[in-house]
PDB file of N, CA, C and O in Angstrom:
ATOM      1  N   UNK E 228      83.686  83.410  72.074  1.00 50.00           N
ATOM      2  CA  UNK E 228      82.309  83.700  72.368  1.00 50.00           C
ATOM      3  C   UNK E 228      82.233  84.446  73.694  1.00 50.00           C
ATOM      4  O   UNK E 228      82.841  84.057  74.680  1.00 50.00           O
ATOM      5  N   UNK E 229      81.513  85.521  73.729  1.00 65.00           N
ATOM      6  CA  UNK E 229      81.392  86.329  74.933  1.00 65.00           C
ATOM      7  C   UNK E 229      80.519  85.621  75.960  1.00 65.00           C
ATOM      8  O   UNK E 229      79.577  84.910  75.622  1.00 65.00           O
ATOM      9  N   UNK E 230      80.863  85.816  77.225  1.00 74.00           N
ATOM     10  CA  UNK E 230      80.092  85.215  78.309  1.00 74.00           C
ATOM     11  C   UNK E 230      78.832  86.024  78.572  1.00 74.00           C
ATOM     12  O   UNK E 230      78.815  87.240  78.410  1.00 74.00           O
ATOM     13  N   UNK E 231      77.784  85.335  78.965  1.00 83.00           N
ATOM     14  CA  UNK E 231      76.558  86.015  79.372  1.00 83.00           C
ATOM     15  C   UNK E 231      76.645  86.330  80.856  1.00 83.00           C
ATOM     16  O   UNK E 231      77.228  85.577  81.626  1.00 83.00           O
ATOM     17  N   UNK E 232      76.056  87.433  81.240  1.00 88.00           N
ATOM     18  CA  UNK E 232      76.029  87.808  82.646  1.00 88.00           C
ATOM     19  C   UNK E 232      74.844  87.165  83.338  1.00 88.00           C
ATOM     20  O   UNK E 232      73.755  87.083  82.768  1.00 88.00           O
ATOM     21  N   UNK E 233      75.063  86.706  84.559  1.00 93.00           N
ATOM     22  CA  UNK E 233      73.968  86.252  85.399  1.00 93.00           C
ATOM     23  C   UNK E 233      73.933  87.142  86.634  1.00 93.00           C
ATOM     24  O   UNK E 233      74.972  87.626  87.088  1.00 93.00           O
ATOM     25  N   UNK E 234      72.730  87.370  87.116  1.00 94.00           N
ATOM     26  CA  UNK E 234      72.538  88.199  88.300  1.00 94.00           C
ATOM     27  C   UNK E 234      71.886  87.342  89.372  1.00 94.00           C
ATOM     28  O   UNK E 234      70.890  86.665  89.103  1.00 94.00           O
ATOM     29  N   UNK E 235      72.443  87.375  90.565  1.00 95.00           N
ATOM     30  CA  UNK E 235      71.884  86.621  91.682  1.00 95.00           C
ATOM     31  C   UNK E 235      71.844  87.550  92.890  1.00 95.00           C
ATOM     32  O   UNK E 235      72.823  88.231  93.182  1.00 95.00           O
ATOM     33  N   UNK E 236      70.707  87.556  93.557  1.00 95.00           N
ATOM     34  CA  UNK E 236      70.561  88.400  94.737  1.00 95.00           C
ATOM     35  C   UNK E 236      70.449  87.533  95.977  1.00 95.00           C
ATOM     36  O   UNK E 236      69.585  86.659  96.051  1.00 95.00           O
ATOM     37  N   UNK E 237      71.313  87.765  96.944  1.00 96.00           N
ATOM     38  CA  UNK E 237      71.263  87.100  98.246  1.00 96.00           C
ATOM     39  C   UNK E 237      70.502  88.023  99.184  1.00 96.00           C
ATOM     40  O   UNK E 237      71.046  89.009  99.674  1.00 96.00           O
ATOM     41  N   UNK E 238      69.234  87.715  99.380  1.00 93.00           N
ATOM     42  CA  UNK E 238      68.359  88.576 100.179  1.00 93.00           C
ATOM     43  C   UNK E 238      68.843  88.676 101.629  1.00 93.00           C
ATOM     44  O   UNK E 238      68.829  89.745 102.219  1.00 93.00           O
ATOM     45  N   UNK E 239      69.291  87.572 102.192  1.00 95.00           N
ATOM     46  CA  UNK E 239      69.726  87.579 103.590  1.00 95.00           C
ATOM     47  C   UNK E 239      71.001  88.414 103.774  1.00 95.00           C
ATOM     48  O   UNK E 239      71.121  89.165 104.722  1.00 95.00           O
ATOM     49  N   UNK E 240      71.934  88.295 102.861  1.00 94.00           N
ATOM     50  CA  UNK E 240      73.173  89.055 102.957  1.00 94.00           C
ATOM     51  C   UNK E 240      73.103  90.422 102.291  1.00 94.00           C
ATOM     52  O   UNK E 240      74.013  91.223 102.419  1.00 94.00           O
ATOM     53  N   UNK E 241      72.009  90.685 101.561  1.00 93.00           N
ATOM     54  CA  UNK E 241      71.803  91.943 100.824  1.00 93.00           C
ATOM     55  C   UNK E 241      72.942  92.211  99.838  1.00 93.00           C
ATOM     56  O   UNK E 241      73.431  93.322  99.705  1.00 93.00           O
ATOM     57  N   UNK E 242      73.348  91.152  99.119  1.00 95.00           N
ATOM     58  CA  UNK E 242      74.443  91.256  98.158  1.00 95.00           C
ATOM     59  C   UNK E 242      73.913  90.903  96.770  1.00 95.00           C
ATOM     60  O   UNK E 242      73.238  89.887  96.592  1.00 95.00           O
ATOM     61  N   UNK E 243      74.215  91.754  95.786  1.00 95.00           N
ATOM     62  CA  UNK E 243      73.911  91.452  94.392  1.00 95.00           C
ATOM     63  C   UNK E 243      75.183  90.930  93.741  1.00 95.00           C
ATOM     64  O   UNK E 243      76.231  91.572  93.805  1.00 95.00           O
ATOM     65  N   UNK E 244      75.078  89.740  93.138  1.00 96.00           N
ATOM     66  CA  UNK E 244      76.205  89.126  92.443  1.00 96.00           C
ATOM     67  C   UNK E 244      75.977  89.251  90.942  1.00 96.00           C
ATOM     68  O   UNK E 244      74.919  88.897  90.433  1.00 96.00           O
ATOM     69  N   UNK E 245      76.965  89.758  90.240  1.00 95.00           N
ATOM     70  CA  UNK E 245      76.943  89.840  88.783  1.00 95.00           C
ATOM     71  C   UNK E 245      78.086  88.953  88.301  1.00 95.00           C
ATOM     72  O   UNK E 245      79.256  89.218  88.594  1.00 95.00           O
ATOM     73  N   UNK E 246      77.740  87.883  87.582  1.00 95.00           N
ATOM     74  CA  UNK E 246      78.727  86.863  87.247  1.00 95.00           C
ATOM     75  C   UNK E 246      78.844  86.613  85.749  1.00 95.00           C
ATOM     76  O   UNK E 246      77.843  86.505  85.056  1.00 95.00           O
ATOM     77  N   UNK E 247      80.097  86.497  85.284  1.00 94.00           N
ATOM     78  CA  UNK E 247      80.384  85.990  83.943  1.00 94.00           C
ATOM     79  C   UNK E 247      80.668  84.500  84.020  1.00 94.00           C
ATOM     80  O   UNK E 247      80.529  83.788  83.043  1.00 94.00           O
ATOM     81  N   UNK E 248      81.098  84.044  85.182  1.00 94.00           N
ATOM     82  CA  UNK E 248      81.409  82.647  85.441  1.00 94.00           C
ATOM     83  C   UNK E 248      81.153  82.383  86.920  1.00 94.00           C
ATOM     84  O   UNK E 248      81.045  83.333  87.698  1.00 94.00           O
ATOM     85  N   UNK E 249      81.060  81.144  87.303  1.00 93.00           N
ATOM     86  CA  UNK E 249      80.912  80.841  88.715  1.00 93.00           C
ATOM     87  C   UNK E 249      82.217  81.185  89.438  1.00 93.00           C
ATOM     88  O   UNK E 249      83.303  80.956  88.889  1.00 93.00           O
ATOM     89  N   UNK E 250      82.139  81.745  90.641  1.00 92.00           N
ATOM     90  CA  UNK E 250      83.365  82.032  91.398  1.00 92.00           C
ATOM     91  C   UNK E 250      84.147  80.743  91.673  1.00 92.00           C
ATOM     92  O   UNK E 250      83.559  79.663  91.793  1.00 92.00           O
ATOM     93  N   UNK E 251      85.458  80.865  91.754  1.00 95.00           N
ATOM     94  CA  UNK E 251      86.318  79.724  92.038  1.00 95.00           C
ATOM     95  C   UNK E 251      87.484  80.200  92.902  1.00 95.00           C
ATOM     96  O   UNK E 251      87.819  81.389  92.930  1.00 95.00           O
ATOM     97  N   UNK E 252      88.093  79.291  93.665  1.00 95.00           N
ATOM     98  CA  UNK E 252      89.092  79.678  94.676  1.00 95.00           C
ATOM     99  C   UNK E 252      90.306  80.435  94.148  1.00 95.00           C
ATOM    100  O   UNK E 252      90.885  81.244  94.870  1.00 95.00           O
ATOM    101  N   UNK E 253      90.707  80.212  92.911  1.00 96.00           N
ATOM    102  CA  UNK E 253      91.925  80.848  92.390  1.00 96.00           C
ATOM    103  C   UNK E 253      91.737  82.322  92.037  1.00 96.00           C
ATOM    104  O   UNK E 253      92.723  83.019  91.748  1.00 96.00           O
ATOM    105  N   UNK E 254      90.520  82.808  92.024  1.00 97.00           N
ATOM    106  CA  UNK E 254      90.288  84.221  91.699  1.00 97.00           C
ATOM    107  C   UNK E 254      90.887  85.119  92.772  1.00 97.00           C
ATOM    108  O   UNK E 254      90.957  84.752  93.939  1.00 97.00           O
ATOM    109  N   UNK E 255      91.306  86.286  92.350  1.00 97.00           N
ATOM    110  CA  UNK E 255      91.770  87.306  93.274  1.00 97.00           C
ATOM    111  C   UNK E 255      90.630  88.287  93.508  1.00 97.00           C
ATOM    112  O   UNK E 255      89.791  88.483  92.622  1.00 97.00           O
ATOM    113  N   UNK E 256      90.573  88.883  94.684  1.00 96.00           N
ATOM    114  CA  UNK E 256      89.530  89.852  95.001  1.00 96.00           C
ATOM    115  C   UNK E 256      90.144  91.232  95.171  1.00 96.00           C
ATOM    116  O   UNK E 256      91.260  91.365  95.666  1.00 96.00           O
ATOM    117  N   UNK E 257      89.406  92.231  94.717  1.00 95.00           N
ATOM    118  CA  UNK E 257      89.858  93.614  94.859  1.00 95.00           C
ATOM    119  C   UNK E 257      88.647  94.491  95.131  1.00 95.00           C
ATOM    120  O   UNK E 257      87.636  94.405  94.435  1.00 95.00           O
ATOM    121  N   UNK E 258      88.755  95.322  96.170  1.00 95.00           N
ATOM    122  CA  UNK E 258      87.670  96.251  96.453  1.00 95.00           C
ATOM    123  C   UNK E 258      87.812  97.446  95.522  1.00 95.00           C
ATOM    124  O   UNK E 258      88.870  98.066  95.427  1.00 95.00           O
ATOM    125  N   UNK E 259      86.735  97.758  94.801  1.00 92.00           N
ATOM    126  CA  UNK E 259      86.758  98.857  93.839  1.00 92.00           C
ATOM    127  C   UNK E 259      86.306 100.169  94.469  1.00 92.00           C
ATOM    128  O   UNK E 259      86.331 101.200  93.827  1.00 92.00           O
ATOM    129  N   UNK E 260      85.883 100.119  95.717  1.00 87.00           N
ATOM    130  CA  UNK E 260      85.361 101.295  96.391  1.00 87.00           C
ATOM    131  C   UNK E 260      83.855 101.231  96.459  1.00 87.00           C
ATOM    132  O   UNK E 260      83.213 100.451  95.748  1.00 87.00           O
ATOM    133  N   UNK E 261      83.273 102.011  97.338  1.00 85.00           N
ATOM    134  CA  UNK E 261      81.826 102.100  97.510  1.00 85.00           C
ATOM    135  C   UNK E 261      81.200 100.721  97.717  1.00 85.00           C
ATOM    136  O   UNK E 261      80.135 100.421  97.201  1.00 85.00           O
ATOM    137  N   UNK E 262      81.921  99.869  98.456  1.00 89.00           N
ATOM    138  CA  UNK E 262      81.449  98.538  98.829  1.00 89.00           C
ATOM    139  C   UNK E 262      81.099  97.658  97.626  1.00 89.00           C
ATOM    140  O   UNK E 262      80.099  96.955  97.603  1.00 89.00           O
ATOM    141  N   UNK E 263      81.950  97.739  96.605  1.00 92.00           N
ATOM    142  CA  UNK E 263      81.849  96.879  95.425  1.00 92.00           C
ATOM    143  C   UNK E 263      83.139  96.062  95.353  1.00 92.00           C
ATOM    144  O   UNK E 263      84.240  96.616  95.395  1.00 92.00           O
ATOM    145  N   UNK E 264      82.977  94.744  95.270  1.00 95.00           N
ATOM    146  CA  UNK E 264      84.119  93.836  95.216  1.00 95.00           C
ATOM    147  C   UNK E 264      84.183  93.211  93.822  1.00 95.00           C
ATOM    148  O   UNK E 264      83.176  92.751  93.291  1.00 95.00           O
ATOM    149  N   UNK E 265      85.380  93.208  93.239  1.00 95.00           N
ATOM    150  CA  UNK E 265      85.601  92.543  91.956  1.00 95.00           C
ATOM    151  C   UNK E 265      86.372  91.261  92.217  1.00 95.00           C
ATOM    152  O   UNK E 265      87.309  91.237  93.022  1.00 95.00           O
ATOM    153  N   UNK E 266      85.976  90.199  91.551  1.00 96.00           N
ATOM    154  CA  UNK E 266      86.722  88.943  91.582  1.00 96.00           C
ATOM    155  C   UNK E 266      87.372  88.802  90.207  1.00 96.00           C
ATOM    156  O   UNK E 266      86.698  88.846  89.184  1.00 96.00           O
ATOM    157  N   UNK E 267      88.699  88.688  90.233  1.00 96.00           N
ATOM    158  CA  UNK E 267      89.498  88.758  89.009  1.00 96.00           C
ATOM    159  C   UNK E 267      90.126  87.415  88.656  1.00 96.00           C
ATOM    160  O   UNK E 267      90.533  86.661  89.546  1.00 96.00           O
ATOM    161  N   UNK E 268      90.259  87.169  87.371  1.00 95.00           N
ATOM    162  CA  UNK E 268      91.025  86.033  86.891  1.00 95.00           C
ATOM    163  C   UNK E 268      92.483  86.302  87.248  1.00 95.00           C
ATOM    164  O   UNK E 268      93.039  87.343  86.868  1.00 95.00           O
ATOM    165  N   UNK E 269      93.108  85.394  87.981  1.00 94.00           N
ATOM    166  CA  UNK E 269      94.469  85.638  88.471  1.00 94.00           C
ATOM    167  C   UNK E 269      95.514  85.669  87.358  1.00 94.00           C
ATOM    168  O   UNK E 269      96.582  86.251  87.536  1.00 94.00           O
ATOM    169  N   UNK E 270      95.217  85.105  86.199  1.00 95.00           N
ATOM    170  CA  UNK E 270      96.180  85.098  85.095  1.00 95.00           C
ATOM    171  C   UNK E 270      96.001  86.296  84.170  1.00 95.00           C
ATOM    172  O   UNK E 270      96.976  86.882  83.716  1.00 95.00           O
ATOM    173  N   UNK E 271      94.756  86.670  83.879  1.00 93.00           N
ATOM    174  CA  UNK E 271      94.508  87.738  82.905  1.00 93.00           C
ATOM    175  C   UNK E 271      94.163  89.082  83.538  1.00 93.00           C
ATOM    176  O   UNK E 271      94.223  90.102  82.874  1.00 93.00           O
ATOM    177  N   UNK E 272      93.738  89.056  84.811  1.00 93.00           N
ATOM    178  CA  UNK E 272      93.303  90.289  85.466  1.00 93.00           C
ATOM    179  C   UNK E 272      91.899  90.716  85.078  1.00 93.00           C
ATOM    180  O   UNK E 272      91.407  91.742  85.518  1.00 93.00           O
ATOM    181  N   UNK E 273      91.220  89.911  84.250  1.00 92.00           N
ATOM    182  CA  UNK E 273      89.869  90.233  83.794  1.00 92.00           C
ATOM    183  C   UNK E 273      88.871  90.091  84.949  1.00 92.00           C
ATOM    184  O   UNK E 273      88.945  89.152  85.738  1.00 92.00           O
ATOM    185  N   UNK E 274      87.939  91.029  85.033  1.00 94.00           N
ATOM    186  CA  UNK E 274      86.875  90.941  86.031  1.00 94.00           C
ATOM    187  C   UNK E 274      85.896  89.858  85.587  1.00 94.00           C
ATOM    188  O   UNK E 274      85.370  89.899  84.481  1.00 94.00           O
ATOM    189  N   UNK E 275      85.677  88.884  86.464  1.00 95.00           N
ATOM    190  CA  UNK E 275      84.765  87.787  86.159  1.00 95.00           C
ATOM    191  C   UNK E 275      83.490  87.852  87.002  1.00 95.00           C
ATOM    192  O   UNK E 275      82.469  87.304  86.608  1.00 95.00           O
ATOM    193  N   UNK E 276      83.574  88.497  88.156  1.00 96.00           N
ATOM    194  CA  UNK E 276      82.422  88.605  89.045  1.00 96.00           C
ATOM    195  C   UNK E 276      82.466  89.945  89.764  1.00 96.00           C
ATOM    196  O   UNK E 276      83.547  90.460  90.049  1.00 96.00           O
ATOM    197  N   UNK E 277      81.289  90.484  90.041  1.00 95.00           N
ATOM    198  CA  UNK E 277      81.175  91.678  90.871  1.00 95.00           C
ATOM    199  C   UNK E 277      80.208  91.379  92.002  1.00 95.00           C
ATOM    200  O   UNK E 277      79.213  90.670  91.807  1.00 95.00           O
ATOM    201  N   UNK E 278      80.501  91.896  93.177  1.00 95.00           N
ATOM    202  CA  UNK E 278      79.624  91.766  94.330  1.00 95.00           C
ATOM    203  C   UNK E 278      79.301  93.176  94.821  1.00 95.00           C
ATOM    204  O   UNK E 278      80.208  93.932  95.146  1.00 95.00           O
ATOM    205  N   UNK E 279      78.032  93.520  94.825  1.00 93.00           N
ATOM    206  CA  UNK E 279      77.609  94.828  95.314  1.00 93.00           C
ATOM    207  C   UNK E 279      77.003  94.615  96.690  1.00 93.00           C
ATOM    208  O   UNK E 279      75.928  94.019  96.818  1.00 93.00           O
ATOM    209  N   UNK E 280      77.724  95.056  97.712  1.00 93.00           N
ATOM    210  CA  UNK E 280      77.301  94.853  99.092  1.00 93.00           C
ATOM    211  C   UNK E 280      76.215  95.851  99.480  1.00 93.00           C
ATOM    212  O   UNK E 280      76.153  96.954  98.939  1.00 93.00           O
ATOM    213  N   UNK E 281      75.367  95.455 100.430  1.00 90.00           N
ATOM    214  CA  UNK E 281      74.286  96.304 100.960  1.00 90.00           C
ATOM    215  C   UNK E 281      73.369  96.799  99.849  1.00 90.00           C
ATOM    216  O   UNK E 281      72.905  97.926  99.866  1.00 90.00           O
ATOM    217  N   UNK E 282      73.086  95.938  98.877  1.00 89.00           N
ATOM    218  CA  UNK E 282      72.312  96.333  97.706  1.00 89.00           C
ATOM    219  C   UNK E 282      70.913  96.822  98.068  1.00 89.00           C
ATOM    220  O   UNK E 282      70.454  97.844  97.556  1.00 89.00           O
ATOM    221  N   UNK E 283      70.215  96.119  98.941  1.00 85.00           N
ATOM    222  CA  UNK E 283      68.846  96.527  99.279  1.00 85.00           C
ATOM    223  C   UNK E 283      68.818  97.879  99.974  1.00 85.00           C
ATOM    224  O   UNK E 283      67.908  98.680  99.754  1.00 85.00           O
ATOM    225  N   UNK E 284      69.793  98.171 100.806  1.00 84.00           N
ATOM    226  CA  UNK E 284      69.869  99.475 101.473  1.00 84.00           C
ATOM    227  C   UNK E 284      70.056 100.590 100.454  1.00 84.00           C
ATOM    228  O   UNK E 284      69.458 101.656 100.570  1.00 84.00           O
ATOM    229  N   UNK E 285      70.850 100.344  99.444  1.00 77.00           N
ATOM    230  CA  UNK E 285      71.071 101.339  98.391  1.00 77.00           C
ATOM    231  C   UNK E 285      69.776 101.635  97.651  1.00 77.00           C
ATOM    232  O   UNK E 285      69.485 102.772  97.296  1.00 77.00           O
ATOM    233  N   UNK E 286      68.981 100.580  97.401  1.00 72.00           N
ATOM    234  CA  UNK E 286      67.710 100.777  96.701  1.00 72.00           C
ATOM    235  C   UNK E 286      66.737 101.598  97.539  1.00 72.00           C
ATOM    236  O   UNK E 286      66.022 102.448  97.009  1.00 72.00           O
ATOM    237  N   UNK E 287      66.702 101.336  98.831  1.00 73.00           N
ATOM    238  CA  UNK E 287      65.797 102.088  99.708  1.00 73.00           C
ATOM    239  C   UNK E 287      66.176 103.566  99.761  1.00 73.00           C
ATOM    240  O   UNK E 287      65.314 104.427  99.881  1.00 73.00           O
ATOM    241  N   UNK E 288      67.472 103.847  99.676  1.00 74.00           N
ATOM    242  CA  UNK E 288      67.937 105.240  99.684  1.00 74.00           C
ATOM    243  C   UNK E 288      67.885 105.862  98.300  1.00 74.00           C
ATOM    244  O   UNK E 288      68.175 107.030  98.127  1.00 74.00           O
ATOM    245  N   UNK E 289      67.551 105.047  97.315  1.00 67.00           N
ATOM    246  CA  UNK E 289      67.525 105.482  95.910  1.00 67.00           C
ATOM    247  C   UNK E 289      68.878 105.998  95.453  1.00 67.00           C
ATOM    248  O   UNK E 289      68.973 106.920  94.654  1.00 67.00           O
ATOM    249  N   UNK E 290      69.932 105.394  95.991  1.00 64.00           N
ATOM    250  CA  UNK E 290      71.282 105.770  95.571  1.00 64.00           C
ATOM    251  C   UNK E 290      71.554 105.303  94.150  1.00 64.00           C
ATOM    252  O   UNK E 290      71.107 104.233  93.738  1.00 64.00           O
ATOM    253  N   UNK E 291      72.275 106.107  93.419  1.00 70.00           N
ATOM    254  CA  UNK E 291      72.755 105.712  92.105  1.00 70.00           C
ATOM    255  C   UNK E 291      73.931 104.759  92.315  1.00 70.00           C
ATOM    256  O   UNK E 291      74.823 105.037  93.109  1.00 70.00           O
ATOM    257  N   UNK E 292      73.899 103.647  91.648  1.00 73.00           N
ATOM    258  CA  UNK E 292      75.016 102.708  91.737  1.00 73.00           C
ATOM    259  C   UNK E 292      75.827 102.857  90.467  1.00 73.00           C
ATOM    260  O   UNK E 292      75.340 102.609  89.368  1.00 73.00           O
ATOM    261  N   UNK E 293      77.036 103.313  90.641  1.00 75.00           N
ATOM    262  CA  UNK E 293      77.927 103.506  89.502  1.00 75.00           C
ATOM    263  C   UNK E 293      79.112 102.581  89.668  1.00 75.00           C
ATOM    264  O   UNK E 293      79.831 102.657  90.661  1.00 75.00           O
ATOM    265  N   UNK E 294      79.290 101.671  88.716  1.00 78.00           N
ATOM    266  CA  UNK E 294      80.380 100.710  88.791  1.00 78.00           C
ATOM    267  C   UNK E 294      81.589 101.238  88.024  1.00 78.00           C
ATOM    268  O   UNK E 294      81.439 101.702  86.889  1.00 78.00           O
ATOM    269  N   UNK E 295      82.767 101.142  88.616  1.00 78.00           N
ATOM    270  CA  UNK E 295      83.976 101.650  87.967  1.00 78.00           C
ATOM    271  C   UNK E 295      84.575 100.655  86.974  1.00 78.00           C
ATOM    272  O   UNK E 295      85.741 100.313  87.037  1.00 78.00           O
ATOM    273  N   UNK E 296      83.729 100.142  86.073  1.00 81.00           N
ATOM    274  CA  UNK E 296      84.176  99.195  85.053  1.00 81.00           C
ATOM    275  C   UNK E 296      83.570  99.602  83.713  1.00 81.00           C
ATOM    276  O   UNK E 296      82.565 100.305  83.666  1.00 81.00           O
ATOM    277  N   UNK E 297      84.181  99.155  82.638  1.00 81.00           N
ATOM    278  CA  UNK E 297      83.618  99.405  81.311  1.00 81.00           C
ATOM    279  C   UNK E 297      83.027  98.108  80.775  1.00 81.00           C
ATOM    280  O   UNK E 297      83.503  97.017  81.094  1.00 81.00           O
ATOM    281  N   UNK E 298      81.989  98.227  79.965  1.00 77.00           N
ATOM    282  CA  UNK E 298      81.336  97.045  79.391  1.00 77.00           C
ATOM    283  C   UNK E 298      81.054  97.286  77.916  1.00 77.00           C
ATOM    284  O   UNK E 298      80.989  98.421  77.460  1.00 77.00           O
ATOM    285  N   UNK E 299      80.880  96.206  77.196  1.00 76.00           N
ATOM    286  CA  UNK E 299      80.501  96.248  75.791  1.00 76.00           C
ATOM    287  C   UNK E 299      79.271  95.362  75.665  1.00 76.00           C
ATOM    288  O   UNK E 299      79.387  94.152  75.522  1.00 76.00           O
ATOM    289  N   UNK E 300      78.075  95.950  75.756  1.00 72.00           N
ATOM    290  CA  UNK E 300      76.844  95.177  75.741  1.00 72.00           C
ATOM    291  C   UNK E 300      76.330  94.984  74.312  1.00 72.00           C
ATOM    292  O   UNK E 300      76.322  95.917  73.522  1.00 72.00           O
ATOM    293  N   UNK E 301      75.919  93.745  74.012  1.00 72.00           N
ATOM    294  CA  UNK E 301      75.341  93.397  72.712  1.00 72.00           C
ATOM    295  C   UNK E 301      74.269  92.352  72.935  1.00 72.00           C
ATOM    296  O   UNK E 301      74.274  91.654  73.936  1.00 72.00           O
ATOM    297  N   UNK E 302      73.372  92.223  71.980  1.00 71.00           N
ATOM    298  CA  UNK E 302      72.399  91.146  72.044  1.00 71.00           C
ATOM    299  C   UNK E 302      73.112  89.811  71.880  1.00 71.00           C
ATOM    300  O   UNK E 302      74.033  89.693  71.061  1.00 71.00           O
ATOM    301  N   UNK E 303      72.702  88.818  72.649  1.00 73.00           N
ATOM    302  CA  UNK E 303      73.304  87.493  72.540  1.00 73.00           C
ATOM    303  C   UNK E 303      73.088  86.958  71.128  1.00 73.00           C
ATOM    304  O   UNK E 303      72.016  87.085  70.559  1.00 73.00           O
ATOM    305  N   UNK E 304      74.130  86.388  70.565  1.00 70.00           N
ATOM    306  CA  UNK E 304      74.024  85.815  69.230  1.00 70.00           C
ATOM    307  C   UNK E 304      74.264  86.804  68.111  1.00 70.00           C
ATOM    308  O   UNK E 304      74.227  86.456  66.941  1.00 70.00           O
ATOM    309  N   UNK E 305      74.501  88.083  68.441  1.00 63.00           N
ATOM    310  CA  UNK E 305      74.765  89.097  67.416  1.00 63.00           C
ATOM    311  C   UNK E 305      76.198  89.598  67.575  1.00 63.00           C
ATOM    312  O   UNK E 305      76.713  89.696  68.656  1.00 63.00           O
ATOM    313  N   UNK E 306      76.826  89.935  66.491  1.00 59.00           N
ATOM    314  CA  UNK E 306      78.198  90.447  66.561  1.00 59.00           C
ATOM    315  C   UNK E 306      78.172  91.899  66.609  1.00 59.00           C
ATOM    316  O   UNK E 306      78.135  92.805  66.250  1.00 59.00           O
TER     317      UNK E 306
END
């Protein structure tokens, strides 16, 4: 079963969190560039969380946010 994404915004830190699972200590972190951090499953290398730093500043500048990841989006409950 595919995981659902959750989005959480930390207004004080100006960070947008995109999560497939809650972060946990065993994850590895990798900067993808443009102040985007990926948290990876240490066994599979799968991206489980993304952190977009300075998110509110990007919105004020109307910057396009392009993530260097691929996704397969579907309606929940549909194959």
